[in-house]
Amino acid sequence: MNMRESRVLRKLREGKVATCIKLNMADQRIAQMAAMCGFDCIWVDMEHVPNDMHVVESMINAAKIYDTDILTRVERGCYSDYIRPLEADSSGIMVPHVMSLEDAKKIVYYTKFHPIGRRPIDGGNADGKFCLVPAQEYMRTANDQRFTVIQIEDPEPMAELEEICALPGIDMIFFGPADFSQGLGTLCDMSDERVKEARRLVAATARKHGKWAGTVGGPANQDELIAMGYQFINLGSDVRALASYFQSITASCSDKEAAKI
């Protein structure tokens, strides 16, 4: 009995770009639809969205039918908050607002097994096929086929960016431009040169140290981000798609008068 391989890691290791879509809605049918449409990864959020582990688990089960990964952005908390999504068979976790090298080291310690870290062991969940995968194989495969993503989305950790990107056990560095701009006091002004430079620097430094670089974008700037060195790009979200569709309908119907009979 083998553990499920990661589609995202397969594509990244082949030198390809992996695509992602963020889902705020809790309906696993939306995850199925996104997976059917060909996204490599679905981003499920526990930082900002009131999702619990039952939601995460249902999303994972819906997506993996179509060989689509789930990346769970976790809450900042104890080690259990980091490993539960992995044990539910999330292909990766993303830890927000990593503020220092020491912060990143703690994340590695709790999310990677020996010899990289000291993630607590329990193969009796979905990722370990409920103890059907031998323990040593489970630990080796988890280190190889599950990915740990940290978010650089504040100015403070930029002073230690080289050391953070060089840290073994971190698989991807993900740049968050919105919060980074807030940290600069520019309030979501993505045209600010300091935001642009940070985005370029994160990609370059991640790649320099053999890490993958991820960020948010869209079809309009996807090629620009790829040219910068980003290989994992979140291209949109369900809430933006639905809002745009709903607004287009209501705009076409706005203030129409009924036919006079």
mmCIF file of C-alpha atoms in Angstrom:
data_model
loop_
_atom_site.group_PDB
_atom_site.id
_atom_site.type_symbol
_atom_site.label_atom_id
_atom_site.label_comp_id
_atom_site.label_asym_id
_atom_site.label_seq_id
_atom_site.Cartn_x
_atom_site.Cartn_y
_atom_site.Cartn_z
ATOM 1 C CA MET A 1 0.000 0.000 0.000
ATOM 2 C CA ASN A 2 1.550 3.296 -1.135
ATOM 3 C CA MET A 3 0.955 6.860 -0.043
ATOM 4 C CA ARG A 4 -0.541 9.228 -2.581
ATOM 5 C CA GLU A 5 1.996 11.254 -4.551
ATOM 6 C CA SER A 6 1.773 15.026 -4.855
ATOM 7 C CA ARG A 7 0.759 16.398 -8.243
ATOM 8 C CA VAL A 8 2.255 19.799 -7.411
ATOM 9 C CA LEU A 9 5.643 18.327 -6.503
ATOM 10 C CA ARG A 10 5.611 16.168 -9.613
ATOM 11 C CA LYS A 11 5.113 19.212 -11.836
ATOM 12 C CA LEU A 12 7.609 21.382 -9.983
ATOM 13 C CA ARG A 13 10.268 18.684 -10.108
ATOM 14 C CA GLU A 14 9.689 18.413 -13.856
ATOM 15 C CA GLY A 15 10.404 22.139 -14.172
ATOM 16 C CA LYS A 16 6.792 23.043 -14.911
ATOM 17 C CA VAL A 17 4.512 25.671 -13.385
ATOM 18 C CA ALA A 18 1.814 24.497 -10.970
ATOM 19 C CA THR A 19 -1.521 26.315 -10.923
ATOM 20 C CA CYS A 20 -3.700 26.903 -7.880
ATOM 21 C CA ILE A 21 -7.153 28.298 -7.066
ATOM 22 C CA LYS A 22 -8.205 29.557 -3.630
ATOM 23 C CA LEU A 23 -11.584 28.416 -2.304
ATOM 24 C CA ASN A 24 -13.238 30.310 0.534
ATOM 25 C CA MET A 25 -16.520 28.441 0.215
ATOM 26 C CA ALA A 26 -16.905 25.256 2.233
ATOM 27 C CA ASP A 27 -18.793 23.211 -0.386
ATOM 28 C CA GLN A 28 -16.765 20.204 -1.515
ATOM 29 C CA ARG A 29 -18.646 20.272 -4.832
ATOM 30 C CA ILE A 30 -16.807 23.481 -5.735
ATOM 31 C CA ALA A 31 -13.531 21.669 -5.027
ATOM 32 C CA GLN A 32 -14.643 18.844 -7.312
ATOM 33 C CA MET A 33 -15.459 21.333 -10.058
ATOM 34 C CA ALA A 34 -12.104 23.089 -9.731
ATOM 35 C CA ALA A 35 -10.304 19.745 -9.827
ATOM 36 C CA MET A 36 -12.279 18.626 -12.873
ATOM 37 C CA CYS A 37 -11.324 21.857 -14.643
ATOM 38 C CA GLY A 38 -7.634 21.059 -14.363
ATOM 39 C CA PHE A 39 -6.115 23.022 -11.488
ATOM 40 C CA ASP A 40 -3.074 21.328 -10.001
ATOM 41 C CA CYS A 41 -3.867 22.538 -6.508
ATOM 42 C CA ILE A 42 -6.712 23.933 -4.417
ATOM 43 C CA TRP A 43 -5.908 26.325 -1.580
ATOM 44 C CA VAL A 44 -8.150 25.836 1.455
ATOM 45 C CA ASP A 45 -7.886 28.481 4.148
ATOM 46 C CA MET A 46 -8.032 28.190 7.925
ATOM 47 C CA GLU A 47 -6.327 31.498 8.697
ATOM 48 C CA HIS A 48 -9.074 33.867 7.553
ATOM 49 C CA VAL A 49 -11.989 31.551 6.724
ATOM 50 C CA PRO A 50 -14.108 29.810 9.405
ATOM 51 C CA ASN A 51 -13.260 26.337 8.085
ATOM 52 C CA ASP A 52 -12.752 23.418 10.456
ATOM 53 C CA MET A 53 -11.027 20.100 9.855
ATOM 54 C CA HIS A 54 -14.249 18.505 8.619
ATOM 55 C CA VAL A 55 -14.327 21.055 5.789
ATOM 56 C CA VAL A 56 -10.642 20.495 5.010
ATOM 57 C CA GLU A 57 -11.144 16.721 4.980
ATOM 58 C CA SER A 58 -14.136 16.928 2.624
ATOM 59 C CA MET A 59 -12.169 19.178 0.255
ATOM 60 C CA ILE A 60 -9.229 16.768 0.250
ATOM 61 C CA ASN A 61 -11.483 13.783 -0.484
ATOM 62 C CA ALA A 62 -13.211 15.664 -3.330
ATOM 63 C CA ALA A 63 -9.990 16.879 -4.952
ATOM 64 C CA LYS A 64 -7.813 13.789 -4.781
ATOM 65 C CA ILE A 65 -10.316 11.778 -6.831
ATOM 66 C CA TYR A 66 -9.058 13.873 -9.754
ATOM 67 C CA ASP A 67 -5.373 13.826 -8.711
ATOM 68 C CA THR A 68 -5.559 17.428 -7.500
ATOM 69 C CA ASP A 69 -3.610 18.523 -4.429
ATOM 70 C CA ILE A 70 -4.969 20.438 -1.465
ATOM 71 C CA LEU A 71 -2.788 23.118 0.102
ATOM 72 C CA THR A 72 -4.135 24.048 3.538
ATOM 73 C CA ARG A 73 -3.204 27.410 4.968
ATOM 74 C CA VAL A 74 -3.157 26.682 8.669
ATOM 75 C CA GLU A 75 -3.892 28.747 11.720
ATOM 76 C CA ARG A 76 -0.883 29.875 13.719
ATOM 77 C CA GLY A 77 -0.919 27.745 16.828
ATOM 78 C CA CYS A 78 0.553 24.595 18.318
ATOM 79 C CA TYR A 79 2.107 21.741 16.344
ATOM 80 C CA SER A 80 -1.245 19.930 16.103
ATOM 81 C CA ASP A 81 -2.638 22.802 14.037
ATOM 82 C CA TYR A 82 0.166 22.212 11.531
ATOM 83 C CA ILE A 83 0.071 18.421 11.250
ATOM 84 C CA ARG A 84 -3.660 17.663 11.300
ATOM 85 C CA PRO A 85 -4.219 18.811 7.703
ATOM 86 C CA LEU A 86 -1.264 16.673 6.613
ATOM 87 C CA GLU A 87 -2.694 13.655 8.434
ATOM 88 C CA ALA A 88 -6.031 14.256 6.701
ATOM 89 C CA ASP A 89 -4.019 13.882 3.444
ATOM 90 C CA SER A 90 -3.487 17.507 2.514
ATOM 91 C CA SER A 91 -0.535 17.548 0.120
ATOM 92 C CA GLY A 92 0.885 20.652 1.702
ATOM 93 C CA ILE A 93 0.451 23.213 4.416
ATOM 94 C CA MET A 94 1.121 26.934 4.229
ATOM 95 C CA VAL A 95 2.074 28.817 7.377
ATOM 96 C CA PRO A 96 1.258 32.540 7.275
ATOM 97 C CA HIS A 97 3.279 35.494 8.550
ATOM 98 C CA VAL A 98 6.615 33.801 9.178
ATOM 99 C CA MET A 99 8.548 36.569 10.878
ATOM 100 C CA SER A 100 12.066 35.226 11.425
ATOM 101 C CA LEU A 101 14.541 32.401 10.911
ATOM 102 C CA GLU A 102 13.713 31.025 14.360
ATOM 103 C CA ASP A 103 10.038 31.004 13.452
ATOM 104 C CA ALA A 104 10.813 29.039 10.268
ATOM 105 C CA LYS A 105 12.986 26.554 12.182
ATOM 106 C CA LYS A 106 10.104 25.713 14.534
ATOM 107 C CA ILE A 107 7.824 25.060 11.562
ATOM 108 C CA VAL A 108 10.327 22.623 10.046
ATOM 109 C CA TYR A 109 10.759 20.902 13.408
ATOM 110 C CA TYR A 110 7.038 20.131 13.641
ATOM 111 C CA THR A 111 6.207 19.389 9.995
ATOM 112 C CA LYS A 112 9.072 17.160 8.816
ATOM 113 C CA PHE A 113 10.027 13.739 10.096
ATOM 114 C CA HIS A 114 13.564 12.635 11.024
ATOM 115 C CA PRO A 115 16.239 13.351 9.845
ATOM 116 C CA ILE A 116 14.933 16.842 8.966
ATOM 117 C CA GLY A 117 12.630 17.528 11.900
ATOM 118 C CA ARG A 118 10.696 15.842 14.675
ATOM 119 C CA ARG A 119 7.116 15.787 13.411
ATOM 120 C CA PRO A 120 5.015 13.663 15.800
ATOM 121 C CA ILE A 121 4.263 10.245 14.284
ATOM 122 C CA ASP A 122 0.816 8.757 13.741
ATOM 123 C CA GLY A 123 0.291 6.762 10.557
ATOM 124 C CA GLY A 124 -3.285 5.845 11.476
ATOM 125 C CA ASN A 125 -4.954 8.539 9.389
ATOM 126 C CA ALA A 126 -5.784 9.087 5.733
ATOM 127 C CA ASP A 127 -2.259 10.070 4.685
ATOM 128 C CA GLY A 128 -0.765 6.852 6.056
ATOM 129 C CA LYS A 129 -3.672 4.763 4.727
ATOM 130 C CA PHE A 130 -4.809 4.062 8.292
ATOM 131 C CA CYS A 131 -1.656 2.142 9.295
ATOM 132 C CA LEU A 132 -1.533 0.212 6.008
ATOM 133 C CA VAL A 133 1.706 2.004 5.088
ATOM 134 C CA PRO A 134 4.686 0.726 7.132
ATOM 135 C CA ALA A 135 5.939 3.361 9.568
ATOM 136 C CA GLN A 136 9.395 3.952 8.088
ATOM 137 C CA GLU A 137 8.027 4.111 4.552
ATOM 138 C CA TYR A 138 5.327 6.497 5.761
ATOM 139 C CA MET A 139 7.890 8.875 7.253
ATOM 140 C CA ARG A 140 10.183 8.775 4.202
ATOM 141 C CA THR A 141 7.330 9.322 1.770
ATOM 142 C CA ALA A 142 5.794 12.121 3.816
ATOM 143 C CA ASN A 143 9.108 13.993 3.761
ATOM 144 C CA ASP A 144 9.346 13.476 -0.009
ATOM 145 C CA GLN A 145 5.716 13.894 -1.132
ATOM 146 C CA ARG A 146 4.275 16.496 1.247
ATOM 147 C CA PHE A 147 5.368 20.114 1.069
ATOM 148 C CA THR A 148 5.789 22.823 3.674
ATOM 149 C CA VAL A 149 5.192 26.375 2.491
ATOM 150 C CA ILE A 150 5.997 29.476 4.501
ATOM 151 C CA GLN A 151 4.633 32.900 3.697
ATOM 152 C CA ILE A 152 6.853 35.953 3.549
ATOM 153 C CA GLU A 153 4.274 38.713 3.761
ATOM 154 C CA ASP A 154 5.851 41.227 6.123
ATOM 155 C CA PRO A 155 8.918 43.483 5.827
ATOM 156 C CA GLU A 156 10.466 42.152 9.057
ATOM 157 C CA PRO A 157 11.702 38.711 7.846
ATOM 158 C CA MET A 158 13.384 40.214 4.767
ATOM 159 C CA ALA A 159 16.484 40.866 6.907
ATOM 160 C CA GLU A 160 16.911 37.079 7.267
ATOM 161 C CA LEU A 161 15.574 36.077 3.853
ATOM 162 C CA GLU A 162 18.816 34.388 2.770
ATOM 163 C CA GLU A 163 18.947 32.254 5.917
ATOM 164 C CA ILE A 164 15.249 31.403 5.761
ATOM 165 C CA CYS A 165 15.461 30.324 2.123
ATOM 166 C CA ALA A 166 18.546 28.208 2.862
ATOM 167 C CA LEU A 167 16.824 26.325 5.673
ATOM 168 C CA PRO A 168 16.424 22.574 4.975
ATOM 169 C CA GLY A 169 12.835 21.384 5.284
ATOM 170 C CA ILE A 170 11.177 24.461 3.814
ATOM 171 C CA ASP A 171 9.953 23.479 0.359
ATOM 172 C CA MET A 172 8.416 26.720 -0.888
ATOM 173 C CA ILE A 173 8.610 30.417 -0.103
ATOM 174 C CA PHE A 174 5.305 32.147 -0.850
ATOM 175 C CA PHE A 175 5.222 35.927 -1.211
ATOM 176 C CA GLY A 176 2.074 37.731 -0.038
ATOM 177 C CA PRO A 177 2.046 41.235 -1.570
ATOM 178 C CA ALA A 178 -1.085 42.605 0.128
ATOM 179 C CA ASP A 179 0.058 42.206 3.726
ATOM 180 C CA PHE A 180 3.581 43.164 2.726
ATOM 181 C CA SER A 181 2.270 46.470 1.405
ATOM 182 C CA GLN A 182 0.314 46.979 4.614
ATOM 183 C CA GLY A 183 3.521 46.457 6.569
ATOM 184 C CA LEU A 184 5.059 49.258 4.535
ATOM 185 C CA GLY A 185 2.057 51.492 5.174
ATOM 186 C CA THR A 186 1.028 51.601 1.505
ATOM 187 C CA LEU A 187 -2.257 49.687 2.010
ATOM 188 C CA CYS A 188 -2.505 47.315 -0.958
ATOM 189 C CA ASP A 189 -0.670 49.560 -3.396
ATOM 190 C CA MET A 190 0.910 46.831 -5.512
ATOM 191 C CA SER A 191 2.563 49.453 -7.725
ATOM 192 C CA ASP A 192 4.846 50.536 -4.872
ATOM 193 C CA GLU A 193 8.431 49.860 -5.949
ATOM 194 C CA ARG A 194 9.279 48.341 -2.568
ATOM 195 C CA VAL A 195 6.553 45.718 -3.009
ATOM 196 C CA LYS A 196 7.718 44.980 -6.540
ATOM 197 C CA GLU A 197 11.331 44.653 -5.430
ATOM 198 C CA ALA A 198 10.409 42.370 -2.522
ATOM 199 C CA ARG A 199 8.460 40.129 -4.868
ATOM 200 C CA ARG A 200 11.451 39.889 -7.219
ATOM 201 C CA LEU A 201 13.868 39.292 -4.347
ATOM 202 C CA VAL A 202 11.805 36.518 -2.733
ATOM 203 C CA ALA A 203 11.659 34.567 -6.005
ATOM 204 C CA ALA A 204 15.350 35.057 -6.751
ATOM 205 C CA THR A 205 16.492 34.113 -3.247
ATOM 206 C CA ALA A 206 14.226 31.072 -3.051
ATOM 207 C CA ARG A 207 15.526 29.769 -6.374
ATOM 208 C CA LYS A 208 19.128 30.515 -5.387
ATOM 209 C CA HIS A 209 18.768 28.140 -2.444
ATOM 210 C CA GLY A 210 16.905 25.419 -4.346
ATOM 211 C CA LYS A 211 13.446 26.297 -3.043
ATOM 212 C CA TRP A 212 10.305 26.812 -5.102
ATOM 213 C CA ALA A 213 8.748 30.270 -5.184
ATOM 214 C CA GLY A 214 5.015 30.858 -4.971
ATOM 215 C CA THR A 215 2.753 33.894 -5.023
ATOM 216 C CA VAL A 216 -0.672 35.191 -5.958
ATOM 217 C CA GLY A 217 -1.412 36.456 -9.444
ATOM 218 C CA GLY A 218 -3.818 36.018 -12.298
ATOM 219 C CA PRO A 219 -3.966 35.261 -16.018
ATOM 220 C CA ALA A 220 -2.962 38.858 -16.800
ATOM 221 C CA ASN A 221 0.414 38.740 -15.008
ATOM 222 C CA GLN A 222 1.107 35.005 -14.980
ATOM 223 C CA ASP A 223 3.852 35.240 -17.621
ATOM 224 C CA GLU A 224 5.524 38.115 -15.772
ATOM 225 C CA LEU A 225 5.580 36.108 -12.542
ATOM 226 C CA ILE A 226 6.981 33.047 -14.295
ATOM 227 C CA ALA A 227 9.742 35.199 -15.797
ATOM 228 C CA MET A 228 10.563 36.378 -12.260
ATOM 229 C CA GLY A 229 11.065 32.770 -11.176
ATOM 230 C CA TYR A 230 7.703 31.868 -9.657
ATOM 231 C CA GLN A 231 6.684 28.263 -10.322
ATOM 232 C CA PHE A 232 3.565 28.049 -8.134
ATOM 233 C CA ILE A 233 0.901 30.680 -8.813
ATOM 234 C CA ASN A 234 -2.535 31.077 -7.299
ATOM 235 C CA LEU A 235 -4.606 32.424 -10.185
ATOM 236 C CA GLY A 236 -7.902 33.384 -8.559
ATOM 237 C CA SER A 237 -10.615 32.508 -6.067
ATOM 238 C CA ASP A 238 -14.171 31.261 -5.936
ATOM 239 C CA VAL A 239 -15.473 34.400 -4.206
ATOM 240 C CA ARG A 240 -14.066 36.720 -6.866
ATOM 241 C CA ALA A 241 -15.404 34.527 -9.654
ATOM 242 C CA LEU A 242 -18.882 34.329 -8.159
ATOM 243 C CA ALA A 243 -18.986 38.026 -7.306
ATOM 244 C CA SER A 244 -18.015 38.953 -10.861
ATOM 245 C CA TYR A 245 -20.646 36.641 -12.321
ATOM 246 C CA PHE A 246 -23.376 37.820 -9.965
ATOM 247 C CA GLN A 247 -22.547 41.487 -10.595
ATOM 248 C CA SER A 248 -22.656 40.980 -14.354
ATOM 249 C CA ILE A 249 -26.160 39.531 -14.057
ATOM 250 C CA THR A 250 -27.527 42.183 -11.719
ATOM 251 C CA ALA A 251 -25.965 44.975 -13.811
ATOM 252 C CA SER A 252 -27.765 43.713 -16.920
ATOM 253 C CA CYS A 253 -31.085 43.653 -15.045
ATOM 254 C CA SER A 254 -30.694 46.862 -13.069
ATOM 255 C CA ASP A 255 -33.722 49.204 -13.060
ATOM 256 C CA LYS A 256 -35.441 47.536 -16.000
ATOM 257 C CA GLU A 257 -39.114 48.344 -16.339
ATOM 258 C CA ALA A 258 -41.761 45.716 -16.755
ATOM 259 C CA ALA A 259 -43.495 45.502 -20.109
ATOM 260 C CA LYS A 260 -46.732 47.454 -20.271
ATOM 261 C CA ILE A 261 -49.684 45.271 -21.182
#
